Short mmCIF file of C-alpha atoms in Angstrom, two decimals:
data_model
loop_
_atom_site.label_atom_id
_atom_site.label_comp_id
_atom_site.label_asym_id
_atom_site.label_seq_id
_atom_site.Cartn_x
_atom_site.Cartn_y
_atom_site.Cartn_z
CA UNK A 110 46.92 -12.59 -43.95
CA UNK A 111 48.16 -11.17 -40.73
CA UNK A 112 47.72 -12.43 -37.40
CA UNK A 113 46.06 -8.77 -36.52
CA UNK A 114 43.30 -9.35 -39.72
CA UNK A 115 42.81 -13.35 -38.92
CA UNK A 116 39.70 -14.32 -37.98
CA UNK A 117 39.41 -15.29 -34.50
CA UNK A 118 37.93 -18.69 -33.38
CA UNK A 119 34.10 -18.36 -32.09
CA UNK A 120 33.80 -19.45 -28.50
CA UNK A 121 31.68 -22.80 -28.55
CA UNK A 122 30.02 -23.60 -25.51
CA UNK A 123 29.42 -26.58 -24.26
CA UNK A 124 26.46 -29.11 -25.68
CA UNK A 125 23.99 -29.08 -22.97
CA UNK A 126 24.59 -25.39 -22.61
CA UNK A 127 23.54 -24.65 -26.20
CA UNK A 128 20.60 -26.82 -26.05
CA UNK A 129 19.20 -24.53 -23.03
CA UNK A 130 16.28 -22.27 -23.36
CA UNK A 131 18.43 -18.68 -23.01
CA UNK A 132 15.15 -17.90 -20.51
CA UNK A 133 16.18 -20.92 -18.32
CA UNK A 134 20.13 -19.91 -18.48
CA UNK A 135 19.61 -15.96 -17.38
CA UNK A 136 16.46 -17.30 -14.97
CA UNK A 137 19.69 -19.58 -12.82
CA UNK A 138 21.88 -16.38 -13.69
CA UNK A 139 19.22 -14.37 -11.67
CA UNK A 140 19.75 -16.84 -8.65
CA UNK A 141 23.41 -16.90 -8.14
CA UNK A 142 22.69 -13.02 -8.50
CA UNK A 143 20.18 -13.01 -5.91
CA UNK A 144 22.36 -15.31 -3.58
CA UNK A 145 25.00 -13.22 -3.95
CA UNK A 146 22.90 -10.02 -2.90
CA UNK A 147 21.28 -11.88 0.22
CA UNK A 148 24.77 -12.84 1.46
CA UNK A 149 25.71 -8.93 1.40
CA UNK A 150 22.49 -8.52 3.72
CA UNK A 151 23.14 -11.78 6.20
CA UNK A 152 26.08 -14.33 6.25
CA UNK A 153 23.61 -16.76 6.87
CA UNK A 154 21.86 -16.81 3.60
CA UNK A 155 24.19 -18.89 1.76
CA UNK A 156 24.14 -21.32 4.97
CA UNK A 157 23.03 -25.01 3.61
CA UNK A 158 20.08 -25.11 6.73
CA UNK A 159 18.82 -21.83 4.96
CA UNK A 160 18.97 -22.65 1.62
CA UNK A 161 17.35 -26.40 2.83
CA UNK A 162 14.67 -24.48 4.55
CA UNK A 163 14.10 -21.86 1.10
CA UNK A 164 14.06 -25.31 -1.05
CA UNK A 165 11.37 -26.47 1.35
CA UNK A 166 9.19 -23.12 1.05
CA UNK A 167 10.19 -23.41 -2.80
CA UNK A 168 8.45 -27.09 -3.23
CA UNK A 169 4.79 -25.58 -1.80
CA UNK A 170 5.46 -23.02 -4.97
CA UNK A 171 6.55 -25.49 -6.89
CA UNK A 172 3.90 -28.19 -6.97
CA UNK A 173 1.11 -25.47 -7.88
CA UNK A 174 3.34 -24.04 -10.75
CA UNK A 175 3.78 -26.98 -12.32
CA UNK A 176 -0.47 -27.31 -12.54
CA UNK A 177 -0.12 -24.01 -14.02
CA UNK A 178 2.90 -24.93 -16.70
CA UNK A 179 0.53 -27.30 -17.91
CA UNK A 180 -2.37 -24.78 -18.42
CA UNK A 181 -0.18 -21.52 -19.71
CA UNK A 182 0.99 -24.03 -22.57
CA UNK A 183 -2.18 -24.58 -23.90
CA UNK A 184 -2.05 -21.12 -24.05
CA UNK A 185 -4.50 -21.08 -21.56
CA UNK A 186 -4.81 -19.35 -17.63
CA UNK A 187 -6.50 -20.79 -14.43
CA UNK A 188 -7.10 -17.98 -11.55
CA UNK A 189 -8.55 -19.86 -9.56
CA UNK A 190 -5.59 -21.35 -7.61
CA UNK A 191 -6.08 -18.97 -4.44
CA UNK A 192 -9.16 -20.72 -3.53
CA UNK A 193 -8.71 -24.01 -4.71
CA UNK A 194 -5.23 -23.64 -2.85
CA UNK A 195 -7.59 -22.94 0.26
CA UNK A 196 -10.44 -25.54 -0.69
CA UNK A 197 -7.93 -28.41 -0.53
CA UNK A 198 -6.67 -27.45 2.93
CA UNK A 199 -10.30 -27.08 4.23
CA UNK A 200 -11.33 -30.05 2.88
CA UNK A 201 -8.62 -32.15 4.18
CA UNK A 202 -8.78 -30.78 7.52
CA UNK A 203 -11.69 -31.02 7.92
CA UNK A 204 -11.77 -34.70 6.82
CA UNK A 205 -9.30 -35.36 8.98
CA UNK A 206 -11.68 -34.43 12.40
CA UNK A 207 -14.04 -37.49 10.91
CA UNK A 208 -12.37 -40.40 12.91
CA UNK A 209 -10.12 -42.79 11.28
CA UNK A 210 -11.45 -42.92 8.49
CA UNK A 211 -11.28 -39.28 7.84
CA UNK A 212 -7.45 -39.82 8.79
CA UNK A 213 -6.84 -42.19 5.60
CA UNK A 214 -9.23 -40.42 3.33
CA UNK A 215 -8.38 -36.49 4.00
CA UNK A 216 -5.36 -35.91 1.31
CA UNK A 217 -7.01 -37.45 -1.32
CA UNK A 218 -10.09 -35.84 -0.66
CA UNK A 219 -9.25 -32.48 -0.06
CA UNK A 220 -6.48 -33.23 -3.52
CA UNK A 221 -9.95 -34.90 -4.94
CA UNK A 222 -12.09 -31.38 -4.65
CA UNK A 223 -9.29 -29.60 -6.41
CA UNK A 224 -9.66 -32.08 -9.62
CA UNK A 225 -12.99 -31.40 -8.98
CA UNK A 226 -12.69 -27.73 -9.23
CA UNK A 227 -10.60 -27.88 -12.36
CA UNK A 228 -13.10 -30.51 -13.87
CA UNK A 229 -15.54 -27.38 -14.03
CA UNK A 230 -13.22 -25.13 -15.42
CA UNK A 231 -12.21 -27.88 -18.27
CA UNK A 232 -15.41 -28.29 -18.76
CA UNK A 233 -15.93 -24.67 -19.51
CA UNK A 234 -12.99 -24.07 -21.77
CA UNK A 235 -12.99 -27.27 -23.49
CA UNK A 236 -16.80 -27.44 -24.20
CA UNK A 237 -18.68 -24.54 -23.46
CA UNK A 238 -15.41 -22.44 -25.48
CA UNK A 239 -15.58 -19.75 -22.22
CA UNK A 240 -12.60 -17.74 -22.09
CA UNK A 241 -10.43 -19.58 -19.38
CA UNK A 242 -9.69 -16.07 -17.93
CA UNK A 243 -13.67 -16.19 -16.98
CA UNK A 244 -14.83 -19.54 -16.14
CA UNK A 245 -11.20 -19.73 -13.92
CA UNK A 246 -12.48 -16.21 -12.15
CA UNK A 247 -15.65 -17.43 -12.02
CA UNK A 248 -14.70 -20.62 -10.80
CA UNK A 249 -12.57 -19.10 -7.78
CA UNK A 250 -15.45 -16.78 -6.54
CA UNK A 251 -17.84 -19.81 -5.75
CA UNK A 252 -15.16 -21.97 -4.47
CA UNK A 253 -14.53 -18.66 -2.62
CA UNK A 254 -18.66 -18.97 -1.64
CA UNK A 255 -18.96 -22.07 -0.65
CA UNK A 256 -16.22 -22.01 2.05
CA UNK A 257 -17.15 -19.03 3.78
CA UNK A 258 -20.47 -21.06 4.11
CA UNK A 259 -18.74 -24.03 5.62
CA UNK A 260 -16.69 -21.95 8.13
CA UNK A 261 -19.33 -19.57 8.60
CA UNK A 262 -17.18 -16.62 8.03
CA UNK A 263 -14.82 -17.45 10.73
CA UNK A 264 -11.11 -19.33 10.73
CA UNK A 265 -11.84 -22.83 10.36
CA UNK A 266 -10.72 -24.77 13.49
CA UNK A 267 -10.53 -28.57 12.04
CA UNK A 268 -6.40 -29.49 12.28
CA UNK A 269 -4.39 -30.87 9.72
CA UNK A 270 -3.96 -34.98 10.32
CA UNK A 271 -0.58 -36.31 11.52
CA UNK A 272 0.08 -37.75 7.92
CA UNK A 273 -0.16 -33.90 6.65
CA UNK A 274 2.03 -32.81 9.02
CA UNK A 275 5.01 -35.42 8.16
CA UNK A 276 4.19 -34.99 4.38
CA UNK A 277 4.77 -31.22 4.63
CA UNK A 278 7.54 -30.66 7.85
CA UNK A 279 8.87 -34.13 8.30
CA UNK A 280 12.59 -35.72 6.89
CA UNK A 281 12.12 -39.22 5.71
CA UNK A 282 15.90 -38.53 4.52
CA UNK A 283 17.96 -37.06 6.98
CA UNK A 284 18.67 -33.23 5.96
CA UNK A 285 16.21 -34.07 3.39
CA UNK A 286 12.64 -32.33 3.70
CA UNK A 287 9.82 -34.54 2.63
CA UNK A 288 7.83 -31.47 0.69
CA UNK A 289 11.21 -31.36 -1.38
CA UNK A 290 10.78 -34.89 -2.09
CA UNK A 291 7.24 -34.46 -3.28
CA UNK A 292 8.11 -32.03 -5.50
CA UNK A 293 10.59 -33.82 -6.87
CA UNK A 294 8.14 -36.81 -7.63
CA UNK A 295 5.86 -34.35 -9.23
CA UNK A 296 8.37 -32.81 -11.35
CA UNK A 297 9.69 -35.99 -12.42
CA UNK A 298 5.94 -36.91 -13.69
CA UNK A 299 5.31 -33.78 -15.33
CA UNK A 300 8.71 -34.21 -17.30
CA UNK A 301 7.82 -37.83 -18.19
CA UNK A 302 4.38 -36.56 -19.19
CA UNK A 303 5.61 -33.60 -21.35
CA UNK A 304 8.24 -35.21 -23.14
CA UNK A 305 8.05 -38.96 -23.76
CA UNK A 306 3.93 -39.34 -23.65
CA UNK A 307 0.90 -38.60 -26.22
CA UNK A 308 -0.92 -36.56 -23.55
CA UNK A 309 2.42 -34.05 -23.75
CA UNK A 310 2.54 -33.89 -27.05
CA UNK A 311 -0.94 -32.73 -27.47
CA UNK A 312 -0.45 -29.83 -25.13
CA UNK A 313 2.21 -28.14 -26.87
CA UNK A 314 1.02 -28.85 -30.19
CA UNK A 315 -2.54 -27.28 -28.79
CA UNK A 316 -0.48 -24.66 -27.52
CA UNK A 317 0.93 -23.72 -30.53
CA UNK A 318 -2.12 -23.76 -32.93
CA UNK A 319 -5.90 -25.44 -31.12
CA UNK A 320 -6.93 -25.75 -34.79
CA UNK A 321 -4.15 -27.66 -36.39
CA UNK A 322 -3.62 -29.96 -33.85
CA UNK A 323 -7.81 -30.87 -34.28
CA UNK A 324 -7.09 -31.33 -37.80
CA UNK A 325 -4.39 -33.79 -36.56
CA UNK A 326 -6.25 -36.07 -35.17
CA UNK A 327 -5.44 -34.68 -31.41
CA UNK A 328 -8.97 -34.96 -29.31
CA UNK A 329 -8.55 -31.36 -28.10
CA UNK A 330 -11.41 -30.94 -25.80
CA UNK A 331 -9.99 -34.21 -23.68
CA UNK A 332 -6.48 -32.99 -23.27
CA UNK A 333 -7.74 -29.44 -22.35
CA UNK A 334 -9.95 -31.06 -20.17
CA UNK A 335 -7.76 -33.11 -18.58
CA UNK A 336 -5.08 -30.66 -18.33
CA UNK A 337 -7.29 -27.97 -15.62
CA UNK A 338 -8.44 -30.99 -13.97
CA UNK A 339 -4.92 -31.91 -13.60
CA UNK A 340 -4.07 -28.16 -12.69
CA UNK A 341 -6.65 -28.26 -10.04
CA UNK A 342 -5.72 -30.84 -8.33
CA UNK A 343 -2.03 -29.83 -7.72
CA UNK A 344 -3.61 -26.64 -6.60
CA UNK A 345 -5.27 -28.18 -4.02
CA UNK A 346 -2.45 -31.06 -3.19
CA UNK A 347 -0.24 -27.47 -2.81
CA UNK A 348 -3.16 -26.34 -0.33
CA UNK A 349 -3.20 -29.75 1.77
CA UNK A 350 1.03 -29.40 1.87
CA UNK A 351 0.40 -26.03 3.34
CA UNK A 352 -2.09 -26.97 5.71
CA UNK A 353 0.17 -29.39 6.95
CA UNK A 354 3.05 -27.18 7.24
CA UNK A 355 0.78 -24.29 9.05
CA UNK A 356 -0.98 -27.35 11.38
CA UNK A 357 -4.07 -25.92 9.69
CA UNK A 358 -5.78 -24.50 7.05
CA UNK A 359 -6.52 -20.70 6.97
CA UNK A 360 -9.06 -18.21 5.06
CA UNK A 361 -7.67 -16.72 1.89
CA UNK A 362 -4.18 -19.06 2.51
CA UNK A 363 -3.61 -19.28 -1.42
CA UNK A 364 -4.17 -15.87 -2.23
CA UNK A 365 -0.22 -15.34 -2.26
CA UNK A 366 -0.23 -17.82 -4.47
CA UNK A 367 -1.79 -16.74 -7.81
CA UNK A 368 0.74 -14.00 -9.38
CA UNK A 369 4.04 -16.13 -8.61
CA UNK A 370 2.87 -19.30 -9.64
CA UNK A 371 1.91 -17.43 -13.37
CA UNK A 372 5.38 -15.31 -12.48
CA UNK A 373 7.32 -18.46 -12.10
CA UNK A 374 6.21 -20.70 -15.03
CA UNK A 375 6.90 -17.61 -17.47
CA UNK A 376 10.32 -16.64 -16.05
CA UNK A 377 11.23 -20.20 -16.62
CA UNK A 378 10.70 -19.24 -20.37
CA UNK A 379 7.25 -21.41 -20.56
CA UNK A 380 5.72 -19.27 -23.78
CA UNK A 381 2.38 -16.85 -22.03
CA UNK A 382 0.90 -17.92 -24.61
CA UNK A 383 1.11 -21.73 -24.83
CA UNK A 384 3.18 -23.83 -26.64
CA UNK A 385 6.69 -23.74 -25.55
CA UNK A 386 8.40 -24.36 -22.40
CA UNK A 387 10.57 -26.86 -20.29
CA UNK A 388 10.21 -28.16 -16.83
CA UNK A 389 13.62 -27.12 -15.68
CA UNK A 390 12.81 -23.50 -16.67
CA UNK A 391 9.68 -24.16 -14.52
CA UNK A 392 12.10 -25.58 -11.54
CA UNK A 393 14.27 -22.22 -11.61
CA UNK A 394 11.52 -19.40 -12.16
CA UNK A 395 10.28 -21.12 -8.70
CA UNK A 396 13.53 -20.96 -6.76
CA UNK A 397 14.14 -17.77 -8.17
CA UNK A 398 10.76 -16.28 -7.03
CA UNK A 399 11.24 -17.93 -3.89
CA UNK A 400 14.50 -16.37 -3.10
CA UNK A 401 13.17 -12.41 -4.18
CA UNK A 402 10.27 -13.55 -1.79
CA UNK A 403 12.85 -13.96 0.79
CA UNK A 404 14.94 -11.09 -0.05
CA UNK A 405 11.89 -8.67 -0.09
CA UNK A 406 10.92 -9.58 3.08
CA UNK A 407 14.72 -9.10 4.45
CA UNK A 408 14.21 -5.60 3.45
CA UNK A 409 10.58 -4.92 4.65
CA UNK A 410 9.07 -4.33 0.88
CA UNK A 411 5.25 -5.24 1.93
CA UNK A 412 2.92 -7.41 0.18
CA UNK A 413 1.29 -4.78 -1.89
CA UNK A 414 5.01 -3.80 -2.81
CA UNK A 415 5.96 -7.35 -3.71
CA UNK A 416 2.37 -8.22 -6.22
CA UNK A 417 3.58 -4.88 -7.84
CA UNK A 418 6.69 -6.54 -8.75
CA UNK A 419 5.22 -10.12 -9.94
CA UNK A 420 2.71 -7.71 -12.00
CA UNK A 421 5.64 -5.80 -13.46
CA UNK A 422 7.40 -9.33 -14.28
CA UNK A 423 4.27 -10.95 -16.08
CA UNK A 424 3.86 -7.76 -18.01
CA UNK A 425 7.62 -7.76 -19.36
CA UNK A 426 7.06 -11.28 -20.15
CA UNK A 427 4.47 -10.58 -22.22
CA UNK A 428 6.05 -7.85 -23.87
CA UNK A 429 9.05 -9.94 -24.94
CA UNK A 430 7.07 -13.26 -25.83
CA UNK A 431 3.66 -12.29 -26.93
CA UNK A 432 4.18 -9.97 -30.14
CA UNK A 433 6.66 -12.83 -30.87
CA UNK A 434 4.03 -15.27 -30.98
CA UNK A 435 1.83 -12.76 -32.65
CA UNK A 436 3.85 -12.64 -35.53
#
């Protein structure tokens, strides 16, 4: 055999590379490409106090999308982040104007209305077999009620406590902002809760087929349950970290949050409908949202412009992973 005819040696790549989701490789693919198209509009966007500051906008994402991970793998949906988003900054504001005792108690209770919040919508799904996509709408509107009854209509003027503030803006590591380190702590739970415990092994088998996992012994209705209340209350520990980063809480403040927390958790190759999915694919659909945020507002594209474009992204997702699962 020639050397011209002899079969060339396949190109192996590395271990850990080959044991990658291909989602999760081409989702960091579409950062470096986005970094590299934000340094050809300003020098400063590969700057490390930029990229800090983009990480630190990135963990408010973050924290909510992985609440949402956890529902989109049991092949479920929760829509009613925008208001539970803005019902946990409310709350804890407005715990915080209630003396000293408000002070201590106002992040866990505006994170505790959240759980609260997603309590109901477990409840719904797990027991009363409502479509998620309903309860979760449902869900949002009287959340959505119930605080323009507490504010009256009007922007609510209780502050965000000193504690919020520090938690959300402050550097207990120099050059290190605390809201990254949250997220961090979060993300490291959510992997150790995925991978090496019972409760994570439930959801993606649940994700995968509701039925068969029942038949397994798996107490379905608990881990669904336990999975929106979970999802609520990151929602609202999200809302509380923006409070404290905006000094206060705001009407509608978590309406920009519903399409790219769904946008980021399927990007990261998380399965739309349940089942499949990794926590680092979660960790890079955020950043990489978070940096087209950026870059669309560089170039002026408005809000309405930029929902058109997390639309467009969910919809291609689901065209390239849902007749898969179908079949």
């Amino acid at each position: 055999m020639s050397e011209a005819t002899a079969p060339r040696p396949a190109i192996r790549l590395p271990a850990f590379l080959r044991r990658l989701d291909p989602a999760v490789l081409t989702a960091f693919g579409c950062i470096v490409l986005l970094l590299l198209l934000g340094s050809l509009y300003s020098r400063s966007f590969l700057s490390p106090e930029y990229l800090l500051q983009q990480l630190k906008v990135a963990s408010f994402l973050g924290v909510i999308a992985t609440g949402m991970m956890l529902v989109i793998l049991l092949g479920q949906i929760d829509l009613s982040v925008p208001w539970v988003v803005t019902t946990g900054a409310m709350m804890a504001c407005a715990a915080a104007g209630h003396g000293v005792f408000g002070l201590w108690i106002s992040i866990p209770f505006g994170i505790l209305c959240g759980v609260a919040i997603g309590f109901v919508n477990g409840l719904g799904v797990a027991y009363l077999r409502i479509p998620s996509m309903i309860i979760t709408l449902a869900t949002n509107a009287v959340a959505q009620g119930l605080m323009v009854v507490y504010t009256g209509g009007f922007s609510p003027q209780d502050e965000a406590s000193r504690a919020m503030r520090y938690i959300a803006t402050g550097s207990a590591i120099p050059s290190v902002p605390n809201a990254v380190l949250v997220w961090a702590l979060i993300g490291a739970i959510a992997v150790w809760l995925l991978a090496r415990t019972t409760f994570g092994r439930a959801i993606y088998a649940i994700g995968n087929r509701e039925r068969a996992a029942y038949l397994s012994g798996i107490n379905t209705r608990r881990v669904t349950l336990l999975a929106f209340a979970l999802s609520g209350g990151l929602s609202a520990f999200g809302g509380v970290l923006l409070a404290g980063y905006a000094s206060k809480a705001a009407q509608s403040m978590g309406d920009a949050y519903l399409l790219p927390s769904i946008a980021a958790v399927v990007l990261g190759g998380t399965h739309i409908l349940g089942g499949s999915g990794s926590y680092l694919g979660t960790i890079a659909g955020v950043i990489l949202i978070t940096l087209l945020q950026s870059i669309l507002s560089v170039m002026q594209i408005t809000e309405a412009g930029r929902q058109l474009i997390y639309g467009a992204v969910i919809i291609l997702m689901l065209l390239l992973y849902g007749r898969e699962k179908a079949a």
